[in-house]
mmCIF file of C-alpha atoms and ligand atoms in Angstrom:
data_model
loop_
_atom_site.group_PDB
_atom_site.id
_atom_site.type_symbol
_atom_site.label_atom_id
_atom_site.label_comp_id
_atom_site.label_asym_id
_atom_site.label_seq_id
_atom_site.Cartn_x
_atom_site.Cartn_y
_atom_site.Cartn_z
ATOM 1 C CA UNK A 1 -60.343 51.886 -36.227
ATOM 2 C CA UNK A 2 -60.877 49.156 -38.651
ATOM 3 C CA UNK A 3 -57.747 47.937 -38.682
ATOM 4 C CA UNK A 4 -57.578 48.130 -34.486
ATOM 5 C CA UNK A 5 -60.447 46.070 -34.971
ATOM 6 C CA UNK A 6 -59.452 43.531 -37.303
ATOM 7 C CA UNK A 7 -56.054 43.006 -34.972
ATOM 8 C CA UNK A 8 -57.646 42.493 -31.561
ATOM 9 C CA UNK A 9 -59.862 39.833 -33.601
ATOM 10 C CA UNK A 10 -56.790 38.595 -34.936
ATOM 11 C CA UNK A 11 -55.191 38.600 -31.470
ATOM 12 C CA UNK A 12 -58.055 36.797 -29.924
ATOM 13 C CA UNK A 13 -58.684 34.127 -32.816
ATOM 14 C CA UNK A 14 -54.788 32.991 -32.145
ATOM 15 C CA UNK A 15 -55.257 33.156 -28.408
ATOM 16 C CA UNK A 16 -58.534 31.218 -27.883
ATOM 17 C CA UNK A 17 -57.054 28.487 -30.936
ATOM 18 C CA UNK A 18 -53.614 28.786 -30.260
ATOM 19 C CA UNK A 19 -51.715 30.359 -32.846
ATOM 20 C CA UNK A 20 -53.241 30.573 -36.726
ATOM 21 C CA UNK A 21 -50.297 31.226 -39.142
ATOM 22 C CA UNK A 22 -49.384 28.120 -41.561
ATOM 23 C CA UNK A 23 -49.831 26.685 -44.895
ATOM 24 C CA UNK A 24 -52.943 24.882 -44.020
ATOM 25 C CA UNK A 25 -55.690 26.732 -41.936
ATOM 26 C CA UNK A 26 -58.099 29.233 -42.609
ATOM 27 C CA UNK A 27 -57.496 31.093 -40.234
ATOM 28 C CA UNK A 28 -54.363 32.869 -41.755
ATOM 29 C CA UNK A 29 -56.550 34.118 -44.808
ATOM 30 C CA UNK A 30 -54.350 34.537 -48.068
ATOM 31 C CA UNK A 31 -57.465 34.743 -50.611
ATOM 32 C CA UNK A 32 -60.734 37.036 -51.117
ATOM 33 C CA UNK A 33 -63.334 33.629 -50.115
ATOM 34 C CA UNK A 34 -61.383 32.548 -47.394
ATOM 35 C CA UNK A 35 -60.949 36.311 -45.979
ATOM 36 C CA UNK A 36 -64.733 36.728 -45.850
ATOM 37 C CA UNK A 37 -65.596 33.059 -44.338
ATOM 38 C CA UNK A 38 -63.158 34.136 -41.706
ATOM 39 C CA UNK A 39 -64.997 37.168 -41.083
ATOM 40 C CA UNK A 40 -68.230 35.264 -40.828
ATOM 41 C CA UNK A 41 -66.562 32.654 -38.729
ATOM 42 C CA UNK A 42 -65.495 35.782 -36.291
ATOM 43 C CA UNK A 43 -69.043 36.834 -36.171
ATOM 44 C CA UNK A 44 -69.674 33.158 -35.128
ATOM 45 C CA UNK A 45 -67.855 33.160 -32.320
ATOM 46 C CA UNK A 46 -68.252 36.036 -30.518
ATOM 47 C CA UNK A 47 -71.763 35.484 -30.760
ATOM 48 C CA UNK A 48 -71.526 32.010 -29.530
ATOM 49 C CA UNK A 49 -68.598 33.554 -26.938
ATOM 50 C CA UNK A 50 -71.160 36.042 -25.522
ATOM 51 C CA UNK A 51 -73.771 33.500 -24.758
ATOM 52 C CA UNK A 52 -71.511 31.155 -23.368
ATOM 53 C CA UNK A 53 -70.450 33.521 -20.818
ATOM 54 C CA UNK A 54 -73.554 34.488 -20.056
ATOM 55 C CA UNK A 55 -75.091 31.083 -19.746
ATOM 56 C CA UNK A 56 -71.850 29.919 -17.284
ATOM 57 C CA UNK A 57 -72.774 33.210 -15.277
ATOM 58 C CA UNK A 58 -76.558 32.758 -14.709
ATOM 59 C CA UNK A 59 -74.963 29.107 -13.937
ATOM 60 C CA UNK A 60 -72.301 30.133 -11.128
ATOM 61 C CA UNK A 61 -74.728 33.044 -10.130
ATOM 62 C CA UNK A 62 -77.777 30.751 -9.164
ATOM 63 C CA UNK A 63 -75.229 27.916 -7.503
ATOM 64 C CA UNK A 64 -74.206 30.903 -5.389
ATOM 65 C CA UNK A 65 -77.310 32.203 -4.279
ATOM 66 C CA UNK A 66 -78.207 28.525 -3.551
ATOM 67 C CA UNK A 67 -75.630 27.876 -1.114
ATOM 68 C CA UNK A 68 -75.791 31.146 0.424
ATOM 69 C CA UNK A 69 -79.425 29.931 1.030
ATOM 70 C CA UNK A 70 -78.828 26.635 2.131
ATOM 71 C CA UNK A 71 -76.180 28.211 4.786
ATOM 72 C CA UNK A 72 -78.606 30.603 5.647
ATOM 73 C CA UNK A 73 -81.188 27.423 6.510
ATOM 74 C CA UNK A 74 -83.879 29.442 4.556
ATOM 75 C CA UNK A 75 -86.286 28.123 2.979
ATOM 76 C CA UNK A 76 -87.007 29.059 -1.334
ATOM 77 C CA UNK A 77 -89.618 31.225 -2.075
ATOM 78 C CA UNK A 78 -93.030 30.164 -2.743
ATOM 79 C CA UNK A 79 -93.277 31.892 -6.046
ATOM 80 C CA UNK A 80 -89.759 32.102 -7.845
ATOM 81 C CA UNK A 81 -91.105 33.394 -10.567
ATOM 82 C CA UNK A 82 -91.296 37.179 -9.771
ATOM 83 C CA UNK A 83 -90.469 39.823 -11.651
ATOM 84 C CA UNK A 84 -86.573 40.097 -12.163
ATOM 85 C CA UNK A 85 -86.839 36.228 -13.043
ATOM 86 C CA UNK A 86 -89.404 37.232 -15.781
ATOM 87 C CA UNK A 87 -87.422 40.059 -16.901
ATOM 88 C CA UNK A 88 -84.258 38.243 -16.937
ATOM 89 C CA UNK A 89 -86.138 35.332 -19.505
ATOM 90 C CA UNK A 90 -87.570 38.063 -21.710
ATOM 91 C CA UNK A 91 -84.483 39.951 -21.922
ATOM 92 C CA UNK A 92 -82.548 35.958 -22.592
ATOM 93 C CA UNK A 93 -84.881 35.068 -25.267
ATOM 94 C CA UNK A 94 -84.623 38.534 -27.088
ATOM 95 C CA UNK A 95 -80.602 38.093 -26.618
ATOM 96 C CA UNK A 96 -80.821 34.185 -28.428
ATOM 97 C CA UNK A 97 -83.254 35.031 -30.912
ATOM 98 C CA UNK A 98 -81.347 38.287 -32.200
ATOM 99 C CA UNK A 99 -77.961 36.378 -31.997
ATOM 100 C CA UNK A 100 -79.656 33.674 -34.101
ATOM 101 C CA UNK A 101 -80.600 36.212 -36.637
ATOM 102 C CA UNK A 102 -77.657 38.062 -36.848
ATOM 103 C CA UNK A 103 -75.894 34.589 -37.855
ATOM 104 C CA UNK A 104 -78.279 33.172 -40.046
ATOM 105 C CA UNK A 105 -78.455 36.901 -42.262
ATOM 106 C CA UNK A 106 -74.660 36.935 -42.217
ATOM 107 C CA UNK A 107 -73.835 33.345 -43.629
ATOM 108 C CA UNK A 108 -76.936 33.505 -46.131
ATOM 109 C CA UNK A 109 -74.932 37.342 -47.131
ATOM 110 C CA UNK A 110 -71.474 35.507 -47.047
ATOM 111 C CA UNK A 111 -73.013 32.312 -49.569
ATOM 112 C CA UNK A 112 -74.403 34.976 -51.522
ATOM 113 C CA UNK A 113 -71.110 36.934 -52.032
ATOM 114 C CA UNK A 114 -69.212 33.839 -52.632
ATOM 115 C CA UNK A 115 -72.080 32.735 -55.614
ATOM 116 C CA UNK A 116 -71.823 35.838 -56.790
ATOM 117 C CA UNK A 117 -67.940 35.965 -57.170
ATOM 118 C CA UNK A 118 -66.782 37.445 -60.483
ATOM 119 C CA UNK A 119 -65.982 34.731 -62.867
ATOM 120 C CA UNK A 120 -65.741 36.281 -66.197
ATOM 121 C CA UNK A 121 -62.090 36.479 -67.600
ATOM 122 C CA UNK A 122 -61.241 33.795 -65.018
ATOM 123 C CA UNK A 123 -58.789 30.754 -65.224
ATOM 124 C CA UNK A 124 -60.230 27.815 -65.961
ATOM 125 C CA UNK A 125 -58.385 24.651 -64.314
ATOM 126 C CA UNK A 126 -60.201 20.951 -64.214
ATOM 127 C CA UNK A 127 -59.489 19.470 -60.963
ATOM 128 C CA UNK A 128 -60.725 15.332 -60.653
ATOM 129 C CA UNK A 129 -60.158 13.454 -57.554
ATOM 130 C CA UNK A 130 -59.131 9.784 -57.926
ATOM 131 C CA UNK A 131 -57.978 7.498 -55.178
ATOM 132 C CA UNK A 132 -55.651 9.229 -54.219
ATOM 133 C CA UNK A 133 -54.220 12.072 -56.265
ATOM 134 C CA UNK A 134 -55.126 15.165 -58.340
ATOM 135 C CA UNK A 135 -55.521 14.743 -61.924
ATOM 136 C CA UNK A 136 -54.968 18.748 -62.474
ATOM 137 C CA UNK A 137 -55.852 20.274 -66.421
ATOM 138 C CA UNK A 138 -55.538 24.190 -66.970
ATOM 139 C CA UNK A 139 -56.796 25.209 -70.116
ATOM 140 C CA UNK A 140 -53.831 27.372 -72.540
ATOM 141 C CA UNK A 141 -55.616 30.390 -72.603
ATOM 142 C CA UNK A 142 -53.639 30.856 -75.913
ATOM 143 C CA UNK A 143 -54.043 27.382 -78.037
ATOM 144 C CA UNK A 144 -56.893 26.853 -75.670
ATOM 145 C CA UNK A 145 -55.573 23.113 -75.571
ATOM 146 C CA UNK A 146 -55.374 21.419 -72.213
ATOM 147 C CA UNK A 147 -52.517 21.526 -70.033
ATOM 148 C CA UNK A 148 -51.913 18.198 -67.869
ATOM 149 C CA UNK A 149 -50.197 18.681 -64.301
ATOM 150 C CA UNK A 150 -50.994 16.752 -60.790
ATOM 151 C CA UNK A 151 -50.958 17.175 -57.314
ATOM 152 C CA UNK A 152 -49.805 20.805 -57.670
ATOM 153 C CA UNK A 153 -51.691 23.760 -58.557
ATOM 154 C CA UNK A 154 -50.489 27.114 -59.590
ATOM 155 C CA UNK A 155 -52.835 29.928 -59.357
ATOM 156 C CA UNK A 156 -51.800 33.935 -60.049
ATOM 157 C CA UNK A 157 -51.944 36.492 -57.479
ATOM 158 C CA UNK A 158 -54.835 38.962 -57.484
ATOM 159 C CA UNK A 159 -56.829 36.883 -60.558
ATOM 160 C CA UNK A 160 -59.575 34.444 -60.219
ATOM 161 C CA UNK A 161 -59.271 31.049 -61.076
ATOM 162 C CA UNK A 162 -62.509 28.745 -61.687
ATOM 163 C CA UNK A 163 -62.003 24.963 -60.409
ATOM 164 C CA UNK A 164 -63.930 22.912 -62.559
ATOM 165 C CA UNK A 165 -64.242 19.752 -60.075
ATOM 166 C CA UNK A 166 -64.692 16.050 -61.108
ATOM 167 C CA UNK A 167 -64.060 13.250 -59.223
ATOM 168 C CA UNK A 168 -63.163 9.100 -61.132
ATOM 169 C CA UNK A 169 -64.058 7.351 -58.628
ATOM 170 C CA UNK A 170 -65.443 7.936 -54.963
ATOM 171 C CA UNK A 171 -66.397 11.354 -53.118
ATOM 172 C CA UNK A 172 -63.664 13.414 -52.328
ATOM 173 C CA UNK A 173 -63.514 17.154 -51.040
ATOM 174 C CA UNK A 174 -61.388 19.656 -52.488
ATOM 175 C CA UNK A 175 -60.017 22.017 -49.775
ATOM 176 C CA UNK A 176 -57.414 25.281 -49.830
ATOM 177 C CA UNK A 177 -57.862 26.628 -46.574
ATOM 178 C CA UNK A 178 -55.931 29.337 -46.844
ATOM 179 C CA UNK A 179 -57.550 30.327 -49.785
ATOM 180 C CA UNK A 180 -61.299 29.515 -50.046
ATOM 181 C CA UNK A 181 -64.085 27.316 -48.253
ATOM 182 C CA UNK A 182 -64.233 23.550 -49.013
ATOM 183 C CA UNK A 183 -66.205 21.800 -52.119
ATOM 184 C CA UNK A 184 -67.275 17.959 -52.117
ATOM 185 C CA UNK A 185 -66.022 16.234 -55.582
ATOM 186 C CA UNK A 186 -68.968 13.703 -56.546
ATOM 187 C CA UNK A 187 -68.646 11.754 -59.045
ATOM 188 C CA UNK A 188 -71.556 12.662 -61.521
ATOM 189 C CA UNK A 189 -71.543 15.934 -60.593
ATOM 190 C CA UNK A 190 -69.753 19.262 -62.090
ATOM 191 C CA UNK A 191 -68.803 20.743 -59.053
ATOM 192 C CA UNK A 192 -67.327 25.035 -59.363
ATOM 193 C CA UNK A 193 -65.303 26.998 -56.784
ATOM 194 C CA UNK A 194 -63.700 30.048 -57.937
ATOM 195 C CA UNK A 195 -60.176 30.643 -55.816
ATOM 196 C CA UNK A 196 -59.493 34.497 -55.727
ATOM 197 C CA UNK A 197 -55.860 34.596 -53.477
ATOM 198 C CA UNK A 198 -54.535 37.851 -52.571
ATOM 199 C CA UNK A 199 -51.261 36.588 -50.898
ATOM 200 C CA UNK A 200 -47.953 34.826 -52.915
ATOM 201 C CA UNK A 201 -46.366 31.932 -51.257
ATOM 202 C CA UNK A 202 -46.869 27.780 -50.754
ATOM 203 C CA UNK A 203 -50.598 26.645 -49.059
ATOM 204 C CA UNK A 204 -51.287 23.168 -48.669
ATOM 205 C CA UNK A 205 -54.595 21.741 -49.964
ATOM 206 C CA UNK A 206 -55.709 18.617 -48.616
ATOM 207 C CA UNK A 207 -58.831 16.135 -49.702
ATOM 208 C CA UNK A 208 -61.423 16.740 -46.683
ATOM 209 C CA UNK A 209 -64.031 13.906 -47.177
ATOM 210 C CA UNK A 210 -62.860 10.084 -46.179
ATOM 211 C CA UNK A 211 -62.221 8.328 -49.190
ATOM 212 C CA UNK A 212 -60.399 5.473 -48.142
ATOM 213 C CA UNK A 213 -57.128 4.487 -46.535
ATOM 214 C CA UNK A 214 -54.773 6.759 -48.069
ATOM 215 C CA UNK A 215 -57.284 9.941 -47.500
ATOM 216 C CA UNK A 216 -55.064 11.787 -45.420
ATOM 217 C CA UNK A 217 -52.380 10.997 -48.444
ATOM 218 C CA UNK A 218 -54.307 12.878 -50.665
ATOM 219 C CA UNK A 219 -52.935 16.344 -50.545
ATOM 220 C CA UNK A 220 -52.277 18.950 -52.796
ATOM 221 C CA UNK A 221 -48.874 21.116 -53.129
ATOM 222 C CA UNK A 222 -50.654 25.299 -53.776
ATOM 223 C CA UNK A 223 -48.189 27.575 -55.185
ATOM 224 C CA UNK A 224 -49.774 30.722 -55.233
ATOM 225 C CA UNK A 225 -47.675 33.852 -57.996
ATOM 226 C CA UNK A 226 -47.649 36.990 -59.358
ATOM 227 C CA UNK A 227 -49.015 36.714 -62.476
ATOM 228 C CA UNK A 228 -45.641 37.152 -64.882
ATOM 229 C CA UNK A 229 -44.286 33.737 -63.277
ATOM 230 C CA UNK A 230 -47.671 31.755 -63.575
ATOM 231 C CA UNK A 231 -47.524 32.606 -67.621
ATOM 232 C CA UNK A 232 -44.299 31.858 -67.587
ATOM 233 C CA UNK A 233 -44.697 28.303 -65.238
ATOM 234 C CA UNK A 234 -47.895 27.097 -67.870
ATOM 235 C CA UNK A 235 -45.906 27.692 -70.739
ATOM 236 C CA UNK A 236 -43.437 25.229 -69.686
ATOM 237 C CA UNK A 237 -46.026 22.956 -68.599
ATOM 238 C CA UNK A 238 -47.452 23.166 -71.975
ATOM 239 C CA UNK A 239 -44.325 21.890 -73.866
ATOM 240 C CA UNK A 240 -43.616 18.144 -73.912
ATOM 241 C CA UNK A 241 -40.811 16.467 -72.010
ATOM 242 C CA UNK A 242 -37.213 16.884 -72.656
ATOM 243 C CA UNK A 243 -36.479 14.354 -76.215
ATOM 244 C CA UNK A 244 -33.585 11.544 -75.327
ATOM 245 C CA UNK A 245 -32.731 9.842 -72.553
ATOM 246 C CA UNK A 246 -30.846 6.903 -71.157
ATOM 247 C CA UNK A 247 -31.932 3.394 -73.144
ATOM 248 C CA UNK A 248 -32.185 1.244 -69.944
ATOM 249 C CA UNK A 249 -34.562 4.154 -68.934
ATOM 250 C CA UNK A 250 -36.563 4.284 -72.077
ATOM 251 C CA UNK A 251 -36.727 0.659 -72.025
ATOM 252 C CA UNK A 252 -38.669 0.696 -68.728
ATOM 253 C CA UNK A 253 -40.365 4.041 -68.634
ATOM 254 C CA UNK A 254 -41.532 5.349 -72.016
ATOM 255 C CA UNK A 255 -41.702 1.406 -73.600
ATOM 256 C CA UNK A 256 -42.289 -0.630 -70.016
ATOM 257 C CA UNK A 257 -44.488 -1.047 -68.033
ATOM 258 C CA UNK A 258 -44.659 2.889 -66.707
ATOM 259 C CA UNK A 259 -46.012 3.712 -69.854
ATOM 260 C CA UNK A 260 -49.207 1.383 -69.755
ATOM 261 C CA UNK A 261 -50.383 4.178 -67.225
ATOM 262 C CA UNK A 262 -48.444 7.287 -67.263
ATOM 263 C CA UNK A 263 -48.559 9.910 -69.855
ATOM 264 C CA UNK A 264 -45.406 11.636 -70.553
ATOM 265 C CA UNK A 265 -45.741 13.833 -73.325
ATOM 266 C CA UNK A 266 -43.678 13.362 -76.673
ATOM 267 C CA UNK A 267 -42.388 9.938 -75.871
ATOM 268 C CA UNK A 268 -44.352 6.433 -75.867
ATOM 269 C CA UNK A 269 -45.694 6.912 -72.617
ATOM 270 C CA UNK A 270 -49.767 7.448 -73.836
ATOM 271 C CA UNK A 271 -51.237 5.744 -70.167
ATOM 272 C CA UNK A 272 -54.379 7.815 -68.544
ATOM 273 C CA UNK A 273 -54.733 6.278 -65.717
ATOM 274 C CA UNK A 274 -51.884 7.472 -63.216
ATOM 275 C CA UNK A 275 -50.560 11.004 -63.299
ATOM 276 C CA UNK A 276 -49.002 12.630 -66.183
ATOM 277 C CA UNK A 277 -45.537 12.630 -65.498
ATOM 278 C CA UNK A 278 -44.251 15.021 -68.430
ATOM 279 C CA UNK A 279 -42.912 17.247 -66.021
ATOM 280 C CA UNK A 280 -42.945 15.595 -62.891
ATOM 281 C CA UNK A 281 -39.634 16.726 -61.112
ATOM 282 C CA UNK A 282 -40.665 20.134 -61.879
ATOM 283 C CA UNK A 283 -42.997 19.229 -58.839
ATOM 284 C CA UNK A 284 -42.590 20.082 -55.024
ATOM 285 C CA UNK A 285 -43.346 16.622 -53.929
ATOM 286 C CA UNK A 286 -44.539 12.722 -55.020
ATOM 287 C CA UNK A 287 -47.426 10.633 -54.508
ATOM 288 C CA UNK A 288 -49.815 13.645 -53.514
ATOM 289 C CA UNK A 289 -47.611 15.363 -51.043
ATOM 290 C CA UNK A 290 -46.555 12.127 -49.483
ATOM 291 C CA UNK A 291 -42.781 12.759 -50.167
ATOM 292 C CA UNK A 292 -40.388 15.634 -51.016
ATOM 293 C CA UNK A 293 -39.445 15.668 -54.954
ATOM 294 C CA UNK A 294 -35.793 13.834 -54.454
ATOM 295 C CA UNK A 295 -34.188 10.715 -56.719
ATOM 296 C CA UNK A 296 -34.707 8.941 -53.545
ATOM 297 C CA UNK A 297 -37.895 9.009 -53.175
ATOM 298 C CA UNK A 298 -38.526 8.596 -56.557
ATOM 299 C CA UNK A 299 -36.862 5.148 -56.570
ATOM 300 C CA UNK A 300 -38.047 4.355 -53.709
ATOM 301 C CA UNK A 301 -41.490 4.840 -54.577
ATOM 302 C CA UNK A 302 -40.863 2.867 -58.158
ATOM 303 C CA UNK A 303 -39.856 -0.011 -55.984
ATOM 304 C CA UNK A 304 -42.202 -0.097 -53.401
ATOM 305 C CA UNK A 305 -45.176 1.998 -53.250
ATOM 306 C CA UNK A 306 -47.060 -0.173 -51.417
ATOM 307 C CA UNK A 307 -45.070 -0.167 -48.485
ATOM 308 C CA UNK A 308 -45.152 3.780 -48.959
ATOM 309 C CA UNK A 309 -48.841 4.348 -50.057
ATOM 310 C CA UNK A 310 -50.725 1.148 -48.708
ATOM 311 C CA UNK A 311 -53.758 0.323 -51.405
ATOM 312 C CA UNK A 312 -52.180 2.831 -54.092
ATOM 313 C CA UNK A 313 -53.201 1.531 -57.256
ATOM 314 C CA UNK A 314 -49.408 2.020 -58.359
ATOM 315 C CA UNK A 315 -48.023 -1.491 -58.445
ATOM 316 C CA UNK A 316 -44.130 -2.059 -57.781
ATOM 317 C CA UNK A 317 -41.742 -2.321 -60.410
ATOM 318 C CA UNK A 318 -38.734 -4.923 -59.693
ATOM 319 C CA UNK A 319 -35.884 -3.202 -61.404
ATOM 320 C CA UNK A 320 -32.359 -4.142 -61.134
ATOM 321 C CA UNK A 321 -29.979 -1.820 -59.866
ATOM 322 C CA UNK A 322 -28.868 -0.327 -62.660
ATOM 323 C CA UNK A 323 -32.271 -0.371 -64.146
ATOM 324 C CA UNK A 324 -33.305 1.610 -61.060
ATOM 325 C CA UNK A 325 -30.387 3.795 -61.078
ATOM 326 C CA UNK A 326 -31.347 4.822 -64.514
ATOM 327 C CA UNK A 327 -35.155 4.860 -64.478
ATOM 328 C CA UNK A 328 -34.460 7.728 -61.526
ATOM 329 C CA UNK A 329 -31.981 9.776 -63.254
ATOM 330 C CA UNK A 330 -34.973 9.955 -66.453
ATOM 331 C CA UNK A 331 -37.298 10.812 -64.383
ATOM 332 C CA UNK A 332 -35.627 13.212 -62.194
ATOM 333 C CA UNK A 333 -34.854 15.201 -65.835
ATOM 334 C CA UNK A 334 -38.253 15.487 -66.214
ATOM 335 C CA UNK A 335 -38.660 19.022 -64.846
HETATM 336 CU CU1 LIG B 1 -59.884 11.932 -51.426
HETATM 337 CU CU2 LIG B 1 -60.181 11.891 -49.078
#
């Protein structure tokens, strides 16, 4: 029965909103906190569906009964307000203040569970929003050192992972949809949202609060595993980059001007500012999910990432050809 039910919700969710499966909506739950908002969101809407109806049927009922009267040429009674009228608004009033009830126990119950979520034993990741990309820091559960990533966040199946969130400069929002609710990144403030997903694959995450005019640029590549390849994806992460390299690379990257504000880990490169590029073609995509991981991009973004990312703080770096030719190749080796 329960899982009858749960289909013909499913079945009516993707009819009335037009299909629900994808890497970015929360309506195709992969996670414990985004399963139960969906449940309360399903609550929502029938209630809200119920009383709609009924509010377009008093609506076409009454328009009916007036023309009927007006064809009729009968005059309306002197005193409309008899007894099925008063009936009707006891029995209306009941209906809205029950519904209104019902909704306001079940998303105080929902908050509740979602405080309450189990956090001991979890992951502990850092997440801080800057204009606009994801400065991402896991903690090695071993060395308990931190781990510096961006724009893409692993998480293991079936565990929960506690987002410590930060944000550098404005307000952002930090949003999984797939996987939990949304939670506003203020600067000042030590935001927490603990991610439990139940489902492996790619989500997209996406910053949900304007911050400016590459907002919509500011997305997040979610890569959720079983719990054998996460271990095995953070201990890469942890080690520094690859030693050697081309010297027209080196030149430009690790002892250049990319090193005043990248960090690539056991070269030159010491810069905090931009993303830590240690292992940056290990990624699924550049400039917060702006463009697929590919040498082209990656040059093309060196050159111009202004034309690509208008206001980025990532200024453009005239390279010659070769220089370019070589400063991709390094950086594509970083995986
Ligand atoms: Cu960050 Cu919108």
């Amino acid at each position: 029965m329960g899982r009858t039910a749960a289909m013909i919700r499913t079945l009516f969710l993707c009819f009335l909103l037009g299909g629900c499966a994808g890497v970015q909506t929360p309506l195709d739950p992969a996670g414990l906190q985004s399963a139960q908002l969906l449940s309360l969101f399903g609550l929502m809407l029938w209630v809200c569906g119920v009383a709609y109806v009924l509010v377009l049927g008093f609506l076409g009922w009454s328009l009916w009964r007036a023309r009927r009267r007006i064809a009729a040429e009968t005059a309306p009674e002197v005193n409309p307000v008899h007894r099925g009228l008063s009936r009707g608004l006891w029995g209306w009033t009941a209906f809205v203040a029950t519904g209104l009830l019902l909704l306001a126990i079940a998303s105080f119950l929902t908050d509740w569970t979602l405080a309450r979520a189990e956090r001991r034993g979890a992951i502990e990741v850092s997440v801080t929003g800057h204009q606009w990309w994801w400065r991402i820091q896991y903690r090695d559960p071993a060395s308990g050192q931190w781990i510096e990533t961006a724009n893409e966040l692993h998480l293991p199946q079936d565990r929960t992972t506690l987002i410590r969130l930060g944000a550098a400069d404005v307000i952002h929002s930090f949003w999984i949809p797939n996987v939990a609710g949304k939670m506003d990144v203020i600067p000042g403030r030590a935001n927490q949202l603990a991610l439990t997903p139940r489902r492996a694959g790619w989500f997209r995450g996406q910053c949900a609060e304007f911050c400016g005019p590459q907002h919509a640029h500011m997305a997040l590549d979610v890569k959720v595993e079983s719990p054998a390849e996460f271990t095995a994806w953070l201990a890469a992460q942890a080690k520094p980059a690859a030693a050697g390299g081309d010297p027209t690379a080196l030149a430009v990257v690790t002892a250049g001007p990319c090193a005043a504000c990248h960090m690539i880990r056991g070269t030159d490169a010491k810069g905090r500012v931009g993303p830590d590029l240690t292992h940056l073609a290990s990624r699924r995509s550049l400039a917060a999910g702006t463009l697929p991981m590919s040498r082209g991009a990656v040059q093309g973004w060196v050159a111009q990432p202004r034309a690509i990312k208008p206001g980025t703080m990532m200024p453009p770096v005239p390279l010659s050809g070769p220089q370019a030719d070589a400063v991709s190749r390094y950086l594509m080796a970083l995986k």
